Amino acid sequence: MKVVVTGAGGFIGTQLVRELCQRGTLALHPSGEVKISSIVAADLRIPEESRKGLPSWVSFVEGDLSTDEAVDSIIPQEEDFLLFHLAAIVSGDGERDFDLCIRVNLEGTVKLLDACRNSRGRARIVFASSLAVFGGEACPPVVGDETKPLPQTTYGMTKLAGELMINDYSRKDFLDGRAIRLPTIFIRPGKPNAALSSFASGLFREPLGGIDFELPVSREQGVPLLGYRKVVGAFILAMECDGEALGDDRVLTLPSRQYLVRDMISSLQGVAKEKGITLGKIIDQPDPLVIEVVEGWPIGTESKRAEALGMSADSSLEEVIEAYLDDFHEFPGRA
Amino acid sequence: MKVVVTGAGGFIGTQLVRELCQRGTLALHPSGEVKISSIVAADLRIPEESRKGLPSWVSFVEGDLSTDEAVDSIIPQEEDFLLFHLAAIVSGDGERDFDLCIRVNLEGTVKLLDACRNSRGRARIVFASSLAVFGGEACPPVVGDETKPLPQTTYGMTKLAGELMINDYSRKDFLDGRAIRLPTIFIRPGKPNAALSSFASGLFREPLGGIDFELPVSREQGVPLLGYRKVVGAFILAMECDGEALGDDRVLTLPSRQYLVRDMISSLQGVAKEKGITLGKIIDQPDPLVIEVVEGWPIGTESKRAEALGMSADSSLEEVIEAYLDDFHEFPGRA
């Protein structure tokens, strides 16, 4: 079975492609174990770190996925295929450039879904949505599949619109779609990105790298966290599961655990001490824009449907910090 | 102040234009009474019945409002204006022609909102949404502003997407938008239309016209009804109200009253008897497509926010039947 991954140059996309390569098969309902014959890893730009060490059956396509040409070049025309659609303008960039966010996240997603619908092959799709579909004054602190969404960013609005498309294209049997709502993902390696939740990774990554970190939110802020390994696992479980069994709503709110920023800091300090890592300093530097948006976000999730499919939150912060150190960290801050 | 009405060839659009002409002013918050200087009545086609008897300051524009040319021809470029956006592919047609529904209801609405945003004038907009945004197995029988929407038609999906746009364009201060969710509107004169709720008007209209009516749903089906005069009033109140005061959700679920089909029939028979009208017969002719969709719809609304703005349901079925007889009926069935 062919697999297409958009956003393959991003953090989760890169990890997802690696995991798919390692597994080599997917346990697709109802057919069971299916061999992955090839992977098309697509994004506007795919950095060298995302390419290295991958087998020859992974090909890379760089292009603007909101254009017909790029979409046509990655969607198989004749055979059944699997599509993980992660490519998107992130929340901070979306607030700065409304038109870009609409073009890529909304029009681009419609283009991609239409290409899937028009393919003679049958498409099974997992769409990356986000807790950013929730917000507003009446938003409960804990959200789930039955909570009314009310986005407070253009990013969140386009993600919710994508969910609507996934549901309607599936209802019409144009394709077999599923969407998963990602909570705040950590620990993202590399440079900070333009997501408004970027601090939740930076808070760990920068000090572990021996770099001082300016904390833009209060230490009392709650954040619904999910480690990146669990997120990659959730994408795969969402692809493998029985779409029909999801019923008339193919959107799943992923599990997360709620932590306060100060708990995140003390877990970080605990792991650093144990591993002999000298941390960069964490400096309180409140950013009104980030605070306003983040305070409107939910701080926890209720995720029974996702959990029934085997998706789960991390058992501890330490588990994710240690995974990050194993996977990415070259210990520049180690004494 | 210039007023633009899309869907002005439809039932509610026609009545809305007439009501605006009769009033001549709108009590816009916060400026107070404002004179309507002109009305642009736009639709794909505007029948003679929708044009007749209107003053010279109403102009008619026929065109496909999902095209740039038509949109540019109706949106004022230099001055502030009011837009009632009612034009849409209705639910039954939307189920038959997915692409048309997406093009007109979704892309057309985005085009219109972008034209408003790009105008040097400030736009205040009321968007016609629908209870069709609700549905699915978990849908409660009574829905309201806090209910999670889950459309089960492409029509409903595009209406919900339009609501998202109204909220986000307003949040970004590109325009001052409001949306109202219409329940089942009755009594629509003329020919049956392709809305799946068309039976709720036909049930009255055809027998009153001396014509037999084939009832496609069960007599025990509940329907959330709102008379057309109240709907027109709600459009105007939604335009007049303070958009800021709606908070972060500019979508209002209109009030309605819940009736069973058999209650609708007995009210009809009561009015007919009193007025000496010989009714056409009502013949039970269940239509599986209509039944399946209508059974998934909510049967009542909880509408506190709309009611606080002065919007209200009809006090009785008889009130609407009698208004219909006054406004439209030439009593062909009268003895």
Short mmCIF file of C-alpha atoms in Angstrom, two decimals, chain A residues 66 121 209 257:
data_model
loop_
_atom_site.label_atom_id
_atom_site.label_comp_id
_atom_site.label_asym_id
_atom_site.label_seq_id
_atom_site.Cartn_x
_atom_site.Cartn_y
_atom_site.Cartn_z
CA SER A 66 -2.14 24.45 -2.03
CA GLY A 121 -8.00 4.51 -6.00
CA GLY A 209 20.55 22.80 25.33
CA ARG A 257 -2.37 15.20 30.57
#
